[in-house]
Amino acid sequence: DIQMTQSPSSLSASVGDRVTITCQASQDISNYLNWYQQKPGKAPNLLIYDASNLVTGVPSRFSGSGSGTDFTFTISSLQPEDIATYYCQQYDNLPVTFGGGTKVEIK
Amino acid sequence: EVQLVESGGVVVQPGGSLRLSCAASGFTFDDYAMHWVRQPPGKGLEWVSLISWDGGSTYYGDSVKGRFTISRDNSKNSLYLQMNSLTTEDTAFYYCAKDGTAARSHFDYWGQGTLVTVSS
């Protein structure tokens, strides 16, 4: 199975800060990497697919990059409504696997 | 508008069985693969199972293989998960999720989830 190592597991930042989350795959997954946002009590919501493609309607402050084994998810200017847990997910190989999640809080 | 509505989550005893359902609307159901994903309360996401657009191919995570069976009825726009030999480790919110393709890619829509509690 492909292991997805996401870091940090949690972070606290101020409104307006740039926030970066990393995800490392245990083997090359090309760009078969997606990012989801999950707010408390809600289902996950797709933000970025295929490493860098922003889902229609998602604010442009969210972005993703990377390929191979190393990926980055960025919020360019953190907003109060971005409080959530973020997950990376690979689909190159079955089983589909998720990172452990990054809980983002406001300082 | 795409909608996925899960049902069937209840409290069940260890060793018991349960069938979850997911009613889909707002898209052409038989054009897309479908997944089940679960999340123990307060924990992370775990992929459970995938079924191809026509039901001809199914795949499972190691923790449920041999105990769970995914199926779909395209005439009813419905997805199912038959869960047997349940253990306390299966306690989780179960989400159905639509794939972005007929095969395997991103999960572009999710249901609200249904809670399965395995407890004596």
mmCIF file with all atom_site columns, C-alpha atoms in Angstrom:
data_model
loop_
_atom_site.group_PDB
_atom_site.id
_atom_site.type_symbol
_atom_site.label_atom_id
_atom_site.label_alt_id
_atom_site.label_comp_id
_atom_site.label_asym_id
_atom_site.label_entity_id
_atom_site.label_seq_id
_atom_site.pdbx_PDB_ins_code
_atom_site.Cartn_x
_atom_site.Cartn_y
_atom_site.Cartn_z
_atom_site.occupancy
_atom_site.B_iso_or_equiv
_atom_site.pdbx_formal_charge
_atom_site.auth_seq_id
_atom_site.auth_comp_id
_atom_site.auth_asym_id
_atom_site.auth_atom_id
_atom_site.pdbx_PDB_model_num
ATOM 1   C CA . ASP A 1 1   ? 0.000   0.000   0.000   1.00 0.00 ? 1   ASP A CA 1
ATOM 2   C CA . ILE A 1 2   ? 1.119   3.569   -0.657  1.00 0.00 ? 2   ILE A CA 1
ATOM 3   C CA . GLN A 1 3   ? 1.605   5.496   2.579   1.00 0.00 ? 3   GLN A CA 1
ATOM 4   C CA . MET A 1 4   ? 0.746   9.186   2.577   1.00 0.00 ? 4   MET A CA 1
ATOM 5   C CA . THR A 1 5   ? 2.635   11.207  5.201   1.00 0.00 ? 5   THR A CA 1
ATOM 6   C CA . GLN A 1 6   ? 1.020   14.564  5.816   1.00 0.00 ? 6   GLN A CA 1
ATOM 7   C CA . SER A 1 7   ? 2.537   17.335  7.923   1.00 0.00 ? 7   SER A CA 1
ATOM 8   C CA . PRO A 1 8   ? 2.039   19.079  10.155  1.00 0.00 ? 8   PRO A CA 1
ATOM 9   C CA . SER A 1 9   ? -0.784  17.251  11.920  1.00 0.00 ? 9   SER A CA 1
ATOM 10  C CA . SER A 1 10  ? -2.040  20.581  13.212  1.00 0.00 ? 10  SER A CA 1
ATOM 11  C CA . LEU A 1 11  ? -1.207  24.240  12.907  1.00 0.00 ? 11  LEU A CA 1
ATOM 12  C CA . SER A 1 12  ? -2.338  27.562  14.289  1.00 0.00 ? 12  SER A CA 1
ATOM 13  C CA . ALA A 1 13  ? -2.058  30.703  12.171  1.00 0.00 ? 13  ALA A CA 1
ATOM 14  C CA . SER A 1 14  ? -3.409  34.231  12.065  1.00 0.00 ? 14  SER A CA 1
ATOM 15  C CA . VAL A 1 15  ? -5.982  35.548  9.615   1.00 0.00 ? 15  VAL A CA 1
ATOM 16  C CA . GLY A 1 16  ? -4.125  36.635  6.499   1.00 0.00 ? 16  GLY A CA 1
ATOM 17  C CA . ASP A 1 17  ? -1.191  34.266  7.020   1.00 0.00 ? 17  ASP A CA 1
ATOM 18  C CA . ARG A 1 18  ? 0.123   31.975  4.327   1.00 0.00 ? 18  ARG A CA 1
ATOM 19  C CA . VAL A 1 19  ? -0.414  28.336  5.314   1.00 0.00 ? 19  VAL A CA 1
ATOM 20  C CA . THR A 1 20  ? 1.427   25.401  3.783   1.00 0.00 ? 20  THR A CA 1
ATOM 21  C CA . ILE A 1 21  ? 0.733   21.692  4.225   1.00 0.00 ? 21  ILE A CA 1
ATOM 22  C CA . THR A 1 22  ? 2.927   18.980  2.787   1.00 0.00 ? 22  THR A CA 1
ATOM 23  C CA . CYS A 1 23  ? 2.108   15.437  1.751   1.00 0.00 ? 23  CYS A CA 1
ATOM 24  C CA . GLN A 1 24  ? 4.715   12.823  0.906   1.00 0.00 ? 24  GLN A CA 1
ATOM 25  C CA . ALA A 1 25  ? 3.931   9.554   -0.843  1.00 0.00 ? 25  ALA A CA 1
ATOM 26  C CA . SER A 1 26  ? 5.904   6.396   -0.117  1.00 0.00 ? 26  SER A CA 1
ATOM 27  C CA . GLN A 1 27  ? 6.392   5.878   -3.855  1.00 0.00 ? 27  GLN A CA 1
ATOM 28  C CA . ASP A 1 28  ? 5.975   7.799   -7.094  1.00 0.00 ? 28  ASP A CA 1
ATOM 29  C CA . ILE A 1 29  ? 2.298   8.606   -7.697  1.00 0.00 ? 29  ILE A CA 1
ATOM 30  C CA . SER A 1 30  ? 2.817   11.020  -10.601 1.00 0.00 ? 30  SER A CA 1
ATOM 31  C CA . ASN A 1 31  ? 0.134   13.703  -10.106 1.00 0.00 ? 31  ASN A CA 1
ATOM 32  C CA . TYR A 1 32  ? -2.606  11.348  -8.844  1.00 0.00 ? 32  TYR A CA 1
ATOM 33  C CA . LEU A 1 33  ? -3.089  13.388  -5.711  1.00 0.00 ? 33  LEU A CA 1
ATOM 34  C CA . ASN A 1 34  ? -6.172  15.183  -4.414  1.00 0.00 ? 34  ASN A CA 1
ATOM 35  C CA . TRP A 1 35  ? -6.841  17.563  -1.511  1.00 0.00 ? 35  TRP A CA 1
ATOM 36  C CA . TYR A 1 36  ? -10.015 17.693  0.581   1.00 0.00 ? 36  TYR A CA 1
ATOM 37  C CA . GLN A 1 37  ? -11.328 20.065  3.222   1.00 0.00 ? 37  GLN A CA 1
ATOM 38  C CA . GLN A 1 38  ? -13.474 18.752  6.058   1.00 0.00 ? 38  GLN A CA 1
ATOM 39  C CA . LYS A 1 39  ? -15.233 21.137  8.385   1.00 0.00 ? 39  LYS A CA 1
ATOM 40  C CA . PRO A 1 40  ? -16.450 19.869  11.788  1.00 0.00 ? 40  PRO A CA 1
ATOM 41  C CA . GLY A 1 41  ? -19.532 17.684  11.500  1.00 0.00 ? 41  GLY A CA 1
ATOM 42  C CA . LYS A 1 42  ? -19.497 17.780  7.702   1.00 0.00 ? 42  LYS A CA 1
ATOM 43  C CA . ALA A 1 43  ? -18.456 15.495  4.885   1.00 0.00 ? 43  ALA A CA 1
ATOM 44  C CA . PRO A 1 44  ? -15.147 16.108  3.110   1.00 0.00 ? 44  PRO A CA 1
ATOM 45  C CA . ASN A 1 45  ? -15.186 18.516  0.178   1.00 0.00 ? 45  ASN A CA 1
ATOM 46  C CA . LEU A 1 46  ? -12.870 18.268  -2.844  1.00 0.00 ? 46  LEU A CA 1
ATOM 47  C CA . LEU A 1 47  ? -10.689 21.373  -3.300  1.00 0.00 ? 47  LEU A CA 1
ATOM 48  C CA . ILE A 1 48  ? -7.805  20.336  -5.574  1.00 0.00 ? 48  ILE A CA 1
ATOM 49  C CA . TYR A 1 49  ? -7.558  17.376  -7.952  1.00 0.00 ? 49  TYR A CA 1
ATOM 50  C CA . ASP A 1 50  ? -4.623  15.931  -9.847  1.00 0.00 ? 50  ASP A CA 1
ATOM 51  C CA . ALA A 1 51  ? -2.201  17.830  -7.620  1.00 0.00 ? 51  ALA A CA 1
ATOM 52  C CA . SER A 1 52  ? -2.825  21.341  -8.920  1.00 0.00 ? 52  SER A CA 1
ATOM 53  C CA . ASN A 1 53  ? -6.282  21.701  -10.453 1.00 0.00 ? 53  ASN A CA 1
ATOM 54  C CA . LEU A 1 54  ? -8.634  23.931  -8.492  1.00 0.00 ? 54  LEU A CA 1
ATOM 55  C CA . VAL A 1 55  ? -12.236 22.754  -8.383  1.00 0.00 ? 55  VAL A CA 1
ATOM 56  C CA . THR A 1 56  ? -14.646 25.232  -9.957  1.00 0.00 ? 56  THR A CA 1
ATOM 57  C CA . GLY A 1 57  ? -16.028 27.594  -7.330  1.00 0.00 ? 57  GLY A CA 1
ATOM 58  C CA . VAL A 1 58  ? -13.207 27.061  -4.830  1.00 0.00 ? 58  VAL A CA 1
ATOM 59  C CA . PRO A 1 59  ? -11.528 30.352  -3.858  1.00 0.00 ? 59  PRO A CA 1
ATOM 60  C CA . SER A 1 60  ? -8.255  31.074  -5.603  1.00 0.00 ? 60  SER A CA 1
ATOM 61  C CA . ARG A 1 61  ? -6.410  31.444  -2.295  1.00 0.00 ? 61  ARG A CA 1
ATOM 62  C CA . PHE A 1 62  ? -6.238  27.640  -2.305  1.00 0.00 ? 62  PHE A CA 1
ATOM 63  C CA . SER A 1 63  ? -3.580  26.016  -4.480  1.00 0.00 ? 63  SER A CA 1
ATOM 64  C CA . GLY A 1 64  ? -1.679  22.775  -4.872  1.00 0.00 ? 64  GLY A CA 1
ATOM 65  C CA . SER A 1 65  ? 1.593   21.736  -6.449  1.00 0.00 ? 65  SER A CA 1
ATOM 66  C CA . GLY A 1 66  ? 3.990   18.840  -6.766  1.00 0.00 ? 66  GLY A CA 1
ATOM 67  C CA . SER A 1 67  ? 4.443   15.541  -8.542  1.00 0.00 ? 67  SER A CA 1
ATOM 68  C CA . GLY A 1 68  ? 6.104   12.221  -7.917  1.00 0.00 ? 68  GLY A CA 1
ATOM 69  C CA . THR A 1 69  ? 6.353   11.845  -4.162  1.00 0.00 ? 69  THR A CA 1
ATOM 70  C CA . ASP A 1 70  ? 6.231   15.394  -2.781  1.00 0.00 ? 70  ASP A CA 1
ATOM 71  C CA . PHE A 1 71  ? 3.185   17.644  -2.786  1.00 0.00 ? 71  PHE A CA 1
ATOM 72  C CA . THR A 1 72  ? 2.226   20.969  -1.255  1.00 0.00 ? 72  THR A CA 1
ATOM 73  C CA . PHE A 1 73  ? -1.128  22.540  -0.440  1.00 0.00 ? 73  PHE A CA 1
ATOM 74  C CA . THR A 1 74  ? -1.215  26.274  0.212   1.00 0.00 ? 74  THR A CA 1
ATOM 75  C CA . ILE A 1 75  ? -3.729  28.778  1.533   1.00 0.00 ? 75  ILE A CA 1
ATOM 76  C CA . SER A 1 76  ? -2.299  32.113  0.451   1.00 0.00 ? 76  SER A CA 1
ATOM 77  C CA . SER A 1 77  ? -4.240  34.213  2.954   1.00 0.00 ? 77  SER A CA 1
ATOM 78  C CA . LEU A 1 78  ? -5.968  32.300  5.744   1.00 0.00 ? 78  LEU A CA 1
ATOM 79  C CA . GLN A 1 79  ? -9.597  33.243  6.332   1.00 0.00 ? 79  GLN A CA 1
ATOM 80  C CA . PRO A 1 80  ? -11.794 32.395  9.353   1.00 0.00 ? 80  PRO A CA 1
ATOM 81  C CA . GLU A 1 81  ? -13.960 30.127  7.201   1.00 0.00 ? 81  GLU A CA 1
ATOM 82  C CA . ASP A 1 82  ? -10.904 27.997  6.348   1.00 0.00 ? 82  ASP A CA 1
ATOM 83  C CA . ILE A 1 83  ? -10.903 26.433  9.797   1.00 0.00 ? 83  ILE A CA 1
ATOM 84  C CA . ALA A 1 84  ? -11.051 22.740  8.977   1.00 0.00 ? 84  ALA A CA 1
ATOM 85  C CA . THR A 1 85  ? -9.050  19.565  8.644   1.00 0.00 ? 85  THR A CA 1
ATOM 86  C CA . TYR A 1 86  ? -7.337  19.041  5.301   1.00 0.00 ? 86  TYR A CA 1
ATOM 87  C CA . TYR A 1 87  ? -6.524  15.642  3.804   1.00 0.00 ? 87  TYR A CA 1
ATOM 88  C CA . CYS A 1 88  ? -4.399  14.551  0.864   1.00 0.00 ? 88  CYS A CA 1
ATOM 89  C CA . GLN A 1 89  ? -5.384  11.403  -1.023  1.00 0.00 ? 89  GLN A CA 1
ATOM 90  C CA . GLN A 1 90  ? -3.620  9.311   -3.659  1.00 0.00 ? 90  GLN A CA 1
ATOM 91  C CA . TYR A 1 91  ? -5.430  7.254   -6.241  1.00 0.00 ? 91  TYR A CA 1
ATOM 92  C CA . ASP A 1 92  ? -2.505  5.981   -8.296  1.00 0.00 ? 92  ASP A CA 1
ATOM 93  C CA . ASN A 1 93  ? -2.733  2.529   -6.754  1.00 0.00 ? 93  ASN A CA 1
ATOM 94  C CA . LEU A 1 94  ? -5.402  0.638   -4.885  1.00 0.00 ? 94  LEU A CA 1
ATOM 95  C CA . PRO A 1 95  ? -6.085  0.818   -2.066  1.00 0.00 ? 95  PRO A CA 1
ATOM 96  C CA . VAL A 1 96  ? -6.790  4.532   -2.297  1.00 0.00 ? 96  VAL A CA 1
ATOM 97  C CA . THR A 1 97  ? -5.070  6.046   0.724   1.00 0.00 ? 97  THR A CA 1
ATOM 98  C CA . PHE A 1 98  ? -5.417  9.295   2.635   1.00 0.00 ? 98  PHE A CA 1
ATOM 99  C CA . GLY A 1 99  ? -2.936  11.302  4.629   1.00 0.00 ? 99  GLY A CA 1
ATOM 100 C CA . GLY A 1 100 ? -3.533  11.584  8.345   1.00 0.00 ? 100 GLY A CA 1
ATOM 101 C CA . GLY A 1 101 ? -4.967  15.079  8.088   1.00 0.00 ? 101 GLY A CA 1
ATOM 102 C CA . THR A 1 102 ? -3.909  18.584  9.102   1.00 0.00 ? 102 THR A CA 1
ATOM 103 C CA . LYS A 1 103 ? -6.127  20.485  11.500  1.00 0.00 ? 103 LYS A CA 1
ATOM 104 C CA . VAL A 1 104 ? -5.956  24.227  10.797  1.00 0.00 ? 104 VAL A CA 1
ATOM 105 C CA . GLU A 1 105 ? -6.909  26.636  13.569  1.00 0.00 ? 105 GLU A CA 1
ATOM 106 C CA . ILE A 1 106 ? -6.916  30.398  13.944  1.00 0.00 ? 106 ILE A CA 1
ATOM 107 C CA . LYS A 1 107 ? -4.371  31.875  16.343  1.00 0.00 ? 107 LYS A CA 1
ATOM 108 C CA . GLU B 2 1   ? -27.762 19.388  -8.144  1.00 0.00 ? 1   GLU B CA 1
ATOM 109 C CA . VAL B 2 2   ? -25.855 16.260  -7.207  1.00 0.00 ? 2   VAL B CA 1
ATOM 110 C CA . GLN B 2 3   ? -27.167 14.601  -4.056  1.00 0.00 ? 3   GLN B CA 1
ATOM 111 C CA . LEU B 2 4   ? -25.982 11.494  -2.245  1.00 0.00 ? 4   LEU B CA 1
ATOM 112 C CA . VAL B 2 5   ? -28.025 10.354  0.726   1.00 0.00 ? 5   VAL B CA 1
ATOM 113 C CA . GLU B 2 6   ? -26.817 7.470   2.879   1.00 0.00 ? 6   GLU B CA 1
ATOM 114 C CA . SER B 2 7   ? -29.051 5.440   5.143   1.00 0.00 ? 7   SER B CA 1
ATOM 115 C CA . GLY B 2 8   ? -28.950 2.300   7.227   1.00 0.00 ? 8   GLY B CA 1
ATOM 116 C CA . GLY B 2 9   ? -26.566 3.240   10.003  1.00 0.00 ? 9   GLY B CA 1
ATOM 117 C CA . VAL B 2 10  ? -27.607 1.839   13.375  1.00 0.00 ? 10  VAL B CA 1
ATOM 118 C CA . VAL B 2 11  ? -26.216 0.283   16.534  1.00 0.00 ? 11  VAL B CA 1
ATOM 119 C CA . VAL B 2 12  ? -25.354 -3.386  15.912  1.00 0.00 ? 12  VAL B CA 1
ATOM 120 C CA . GLN B 2 13  ? -23.756 -6.058  18.052  1.00 0.00 ? 13  GLN B CA 1
ATOM 121 C CA . PRO B 2 14  ? -20.308 -7.492  17.295  1.00 0.00 ? 14  PRO B CA 1
ATOM 122 C CA . GLY B 2 15  ? -20.623 -10.302 14.777  1.00 0.00 ? 15  GLY B CA 1
ATOM 123 C CA . GLY B 2 16  ? -23.737 -8.781  13.302  1.00 0.00 ? 16  GLY B CA 1
ATOM 124 C CA . SER B 2 17  ? -24.569 -7.631  9.787   1.00 0.00 ? 17  SER B CA 1
ATOM 125 C CA . LEU B 2 18  ? -25.832 -4.428  8.264   1.00 0.00 ? 18  LEU B CA 1
ATOM 126 C CA . ARG B 2 19  ? -26.636 -3.052  4.830   1.00 0.00 ? 19  ARG B CA 1
ATOM 127 C CA . LEU B 2 20  ? -26.009 0.570   4.012   1.00 0.00 ? 20  LEU B CA 1
ATOM 128 C CA . SER B 2 21  ? -27.676 2.325   1.101   1.00 0.00 ? 21  SER B CA 1
ATOM 129 C CA . CYS B 2 22  ? -26.833 5.470   -0.826  1.00 0.00 ? 22  CYS B CA 1
ATOM 130 C CA . ALA B 2 23  ? -29.463 7.126   -2.998  1.00 0.00 ? 23  ALA B CA 1
ATOM 131 C CA . ALA B 2 24  ? -28.008 9.212   -5.801  1.00 0.00 ? 24  ALA B CA 1
ATOM 132 C CA . SER B 2 25  ? -29.614 11.990  -7.825  1.00 0.00 ? 25  SER B CA 1
ATOM 133 C CA . GLY B 2 26  ? -28.680 14.939  -9.991  1.00 0.00 ? 26  GLY B CA 1
ATOM 134 C CA . PHE B 2 27  ? -26.290 13.100  -12.313 1.00 0.00 ? 27  PHE B CA 1
ATOM 135 C CA . THR B 2 28  ? -26.196 10.128  -14.660 1.00 0.00 ? 28  THR B CA 1
ATOM 136 C CA . PHE B 2 29  ? -25.485 7.467   -12.054 1.00 0.00 ? 29  PHE B CA 1
ATOM 137 C CA . ASP B 2 30  ? -24.295 4.731   -14.400 1.00 0.00 ? 30  ASP B CA 1
ATOM 138 C CA . ASP B 2 31  ? -21.622 6.975   -15.921 1.00 0.00 ? 31  ASP B CA 1
ATOM 139 C CA . TYR B 2 32  ? -19.523 6.986   -12.751 1.00 0.00 ? 32  TYR B CA 1
ATOM 140 C CA . ALA B 2 33  ? -17.647 4.738   -10.364 1.00 0.00 ? 33  ALA B CA 1
ATOM 141 C CA . MET B 2 34  ? -18.690 4.992   -6.737  1.00 0.00 ? 34  MET B CA 1
ATOM 142 C CA . HIS B 2 35  ? -16.893 4.575   -3.417  1.00 0.00 ? 35  HIS B CA 1
ATOM 143 C CA . TRP B 2 36  ? -17.504 4.004   0.246   1.00 0.00 ? 36  TRP B CA 1
ATOM 144 C CA . VAL B 2 37  ? -15.203 5.850   2.684   1.00 0.00 ? 37  VAL B CA 1
ATOM 145 C CA . ARG B 2 38  ? -15.393 5.617   6.459   1.00 0.00 ? 38  ARG B CA 1
ATOM 146 C CA . GLN B 2 39  ? -14.246 7.754   9.367   1.00 0.00 ? 39  GLN B CA 1
ATOM 147 C CA . PRO B 2 40  ? -14.187 6.629   13.003  1.00 0.00 ? 40  PRO B CA 1
ATOM 148 C CA . PRO B 2 41  ? -15.447 9.462   15.221  1.00 0.00 ? 41  PRO B CA 1
ATOM 149 C CA . GLY B 2 42  ? -12.639 11.964  15.766  1.00 0.00 ? 42  GLY B CA 1
ATOM 150 C CA . LYS B 2 43  ? -10.238 10.158  13.434  1.00 0.00 ? 43  LYS B CA 1
ATOM 151 C CA . GLY B 2 44  ? -9.093  10.248  9.810   1.00 0.00 ? 44  GLY B CA 1
ATOM 152 C CA . LEU B 2 45  ? -10.522 8.992   6.541   1.00 0.00 ? 45  LEU B CA 1
ATOM 153 C CA . GLU B 2 46  ? -10.229 5.378   5.380   1.00 0.00 ? 46  GLU B CA 1
ATOM 154 C CA . TRP B 2 47  ? -11.192 4.210   1.903   1.00 0.00 ? 47  TRP B CA 1
ATOM 155 C CA . VAL B 2 48  ? -13.415 1.129   2.099   1.00 0.00 ? 48  VAL B CA 1
ATOM 156 C CA . SER B 2 49  ? -14.501 0.068   -1.368  1.00 0.00 ? 49  SER B CA 1
ATOM 157 C CA . LEU B 2 50  ? -14.881 0.971   -5.040  1.00 0.00 ? 50  LEU B CA 1
ATOM 158 C CA . ILE B 2 51  ? -17.315 -0.234  -7.671  1.00 0.00 ? 51  ILE B CA 1
ATOM 159 C CA . SER B 2 52  ? -17.011 0.497   -11.374 1.00 0.00 ? 52  SER B CA 1
ATOM 160 C CA . TRP B 2 53  ? -19.739 2.245   -13.331 1.00 0.00 ? 53  TRP B CA 1
ATOM 161 C CA . ASP B 2 54  ? -21.344 -1.014  -14.411 1.00 0.00 ? 54  ASP B CA 1
ATOM 162 C CA . GLY B 2 55  ? -20.739 -2.993  -11.245 1.00 0.00 ? 55  GLY B CA 1
ATOM 163 C CA . GLY B 2 56  ? -18.419 -5.323  -13.106 1.00 0.00 ? 56  GLY B CA 1
ATOM 164 C CA . SER B 2 57  ? -15.352 -4.513  -11.002 1.00 0.00 ? 57  SER B CA 1
ATOM 165 C CA . THR B 2 58  ? -15.173 -4.177  -7.248  1.00 0.00 ? 58  THR B CA 1
ATOM 166 C CA . TYR B 2 59  ? -12.257 -3.481  -4.919  1.00 0.00 ? 59  TYR B CA 1
ATOM 167 C CA . TYR B 2 60  ? -11.855 -3.434  -1.148  1.00 0.00 ? 60  TYR B CA 1
ATOM 168 C CA . GLY B 2 61  ? -9.536  -2.193  1.539   1.00 0.00 ? 61  GLY B CA 1
ATOM 169 C CA . ASP B 2 62  ? -7.658  -4.902  3.412   1.00 0.00 ? 62  ASP B CA 1
ATOM 170 C CA . SER B 2 63  ? -9.520  -4.268  6.669   1.00 0.00 ? 63  SER B CA 1
ATOM 171 C CA . VAL B 2 64  ? -12.905 -5.151  5.126   1.00 0.00 ? 64  VAL B CA 1
ATOM 172 C CA . LYS B 2 65  ? -11.987 -7.636  2.403   1.00 0.00 ? 65  LYS B CA 1
ATOM 173 C CA . GLY B 2 66  ? -14.014 -10.832 2.711   1.00 0.00 ? 66  GLY B CA 1
ATOM 174 C CA . ARG B 2 67  ? -16.527 -9.225  5.082   1.00 0.00 ? 67  ARG B CA 1
ATOM 175 C CA . PHE B 2 68  ? -18.005 -6.317  3.116   1.00 0.00 ? 68  PHE B CA 1
ATOM 176 C CA . THR B 2 69  ? -19.626 -6.385  -0.323  1.00 0.00 ? 69  THR B CA 1
ATOM 177 C CA . ILE B 2 70  ? -20.242 -3.336  -2.468  1.00 0.00 ? 70  ILE B CA 1
ATOM 178 C CA . SER B 2 71  ? -22.980 -3.363  -5.093  1.00 0.00 ? 71  SER B CA 1
ATOM 179 C CA . ARG B 2 72  ? -25.078 -0.991  -7.135  1.00 0.00 ? 72  ARG B CA 1
ATOM 180 C CA . ASP B 2 73  ? -28.437 -0.957  -8.871  1.00 0.00 ? 73  ASP B CA 1
ATOM 181 C CA . ASN B 2 74  ? -28.200 1.481   -11.769 1.00 0.00 ? 74  ASN B CA 1
ATOM 182 C CA . SER B 2 75  ? -31.938 1.173   -12.443 1.00 0.00 ? 75  SER B CA 1
ATOM 183 C CA . LYS B 2 76  ? -32.562 2.582   -8.953  1.00 0.00 ? 76  LYS B CA 1
ATOM 184 C CA . ASN B 2 77  ? -29.614 5.025   -8.858  1.00 0.00 ? 77  ASN B CA 1
ATOM 185 C CA . SER B 2 78  ? -28.505 3.314   -5.686  1.00 0.00 ? 78  SER B CA 1
ATOM 186 C CA . LEU B 2 79  ? -25.258 2.130   -4.101  1.00 0.00 ? 79  LEU B CA 1
ATOM 187 C CA . TYR B 2 80  ? -25.061 -0.454  -1.327  1.00 0.00 ? 80  TYR B CA 1
ATOM 188 C CA . LEU B 2 81  ? -22.599 -1.807  1.211   1.00 0.00 ? 81  LEU B CA 1
ATOM 189 C CA . GLN B 2 82  ? -23.324 -5.166  2.806   1.00 0.00 ? 82  GLN B CA 1
ATOM 190 C CA . MET B 2 83  ? -21.340 -5.433  6.037   1.00 0.00 ? 83  MET B CA 1
ATOM 191 C CA . ASN B 2 84  ? -20.916 -8.815  7.748   1.00 0.00 ? 84  ASN B CA 1
ATOM 192 C CA . SER B 2 85  ? -18.963 -10.065 10.758  1.00 0.00 ? 85  SER B CA 1
ATOM 193 C CA . LEU B 2 86  ? -18.848 -6.574  12.200  1.00 0.00 ? 86  LEU B CA 1
ATOM 194 C CA . THR B 2 87  ? -16.361 -5.712  14.933  1.00 0.00 ? 87  THR B CA 1
ATOM 195 C CA . THR B 2 88  ? -15.945 -2.663  17.138  1.00 0.00 ? 88  THR B CA 1
ATOM 196 C CA . GLU B 2 89  ? -13.204 -1.537  14.714  1.00 0.00 ? 89  GLU B CA 1
ATOM 197 C CA . ASP B 2 90  ? -15.919 -0.961  12.105  1.00 0.00 ? 90  ASP B CA 1
ATOM 198 C CA . THR B 2 91  ? -17.566 1.779   14.179  1.00 0.00 ? 91  THR B CA 1
ATOM 199 C CA . ALA B 2 92  ? -17.460 4.868   11.966  1.00 0.00 ? 92  ALA B CA 1
ATOM 200 C CA . PHE B 2 93  ? -19.304 7.360   9.854   1.00 0.00 ? 93  PHE B CA 1
ATOM 201 C CA . TYR B 2 94  ? -19.733 5.807   6.417   1.00 0.00 ? 94  TYR B CA 1
ATOM 202 C CA . TYR B 2 95  ? -19.781 8.108   3.404   1.00 0.00 ? 95  TYR B CA 1
ATOM 203 C CA . CYS B 2 96  ? -20.672 7.265   -0.149  1.00 0.00 ? 96  CYS B CA 1
ATOM 204 C CA . ALA B 2 97  ? -18.715 9.291   -2.665  1.00 0.00 ? 97  ALA B CA 1
ATOM 205 C CA . LYS B 2 98  ? -19.039 9.808   -6.387  1.00 0.00 ? 98  LYS B CA 1
ATOM 206 C CA . ASP B 2 99  ? -15.932 9.375   -8.494  1.00 0.00 ? 99  ASP B CA 1
ATOM 207 C CA . GLY B 2 100 ? -15.122 12.025  -11.062 1.00 0.00 ? 100 GLY B CA 1
ATOM 208 C CA . THR B 2 101 ? -14.816 9.361   -13.757 1.00 0.00 ? 101 THR B CA 1
ATOM 209 C CA . ALA B 2 102 ? -16.073 5.916   -14.705 1.00 0.00 ? 102 ALA B CA 1
ATOM 210 C CA . ALA B 2 103 ? -12.940 4.368   -13.211 1.00 0.00 ? 103 ALA B CA 1
ATOM 211 C CA . ARG B 2 104 ? -10.896 5.909   -10.359 1.00 0.00 ? 104 ARG B CA 1
ATOM 212 C CA . SER B 2 105 ? -9.882  9.508   -9.736  1.00 0.00 ? 105 SER B CA 1
ATOM 213 C CA . HIS B 2 106 ? -11.048 12.186  -7.353  1.00 0.00 ? 106 HIS B CA 1
ATOM 214 C CA . PHE B 2 107 ? -14.150 12.027  -5.177  1.00 0.00 ? 107 PHE B CA 1
ATOM 215 C CA . ASP B 2 108 ? -16.103 15.051  -6.352  1.00 0.00 ? 108 ASP B CA 1
ATOM 216 C CA . TYR B 2 109 ? -19.284 14.626  -4.310  1.00 0.00 ? 109 TYR B CA 1
ATOM 217 C CA . TRP B 2 110 ? -19.897 13.068  -0.898  1.00 0.00 ? 110 TRP B CA 1
ATOM 218 C CA . GLY B 2 111 ? -22.997 12.185  1.052   1.00 0.00 ? 111 GLY B CA 1
ATOM 219 C CA . GLN B 2 112 ? -23.607 13.470  4.561   1.00 0.00 ? 112 GLN B CA 1
ATOM 220 C CA . GLY B 2 113 ? -22.612 10.141  6.099   1.00 0.00 ? 113 GLY B CA 1
ATOM 221 C CA . THR B 2 114 ? -24.379 7.549   8.207   1.00 0.00 ? 114 THR B CA 1
ATOM 222 C CA . LEU B 2 115 ? -23.089 6.375   11.588  1.00 0.00 ? 115 LEU B CA 1
ATOM 223 C CA . VAL B 2 116 ? -22.519 2.686   12.220  1.00 0.00 ? 116 VAL B CA 1
ATOM 224 C CA . THR B 2 117 ? -21.889 1.785   15.850  1.00 0.00 ? 117 THR B CA 1
ATOM 225 C CA . VAL B 2 118 ? -20.769 -1.736  16.689  1.00 0.00 ? 118 VAL B CA 1
ATOM 226 C CA . SER B 2 119 ? -21.269 -2.330  20.378  1.00 0.00 ? 119 SER B CA 1
ATOM 227 C CA . SER B 2 120 ? -22.607 -4.941  22.756  1.00 0.00 ? 120 SER B CA 1
#
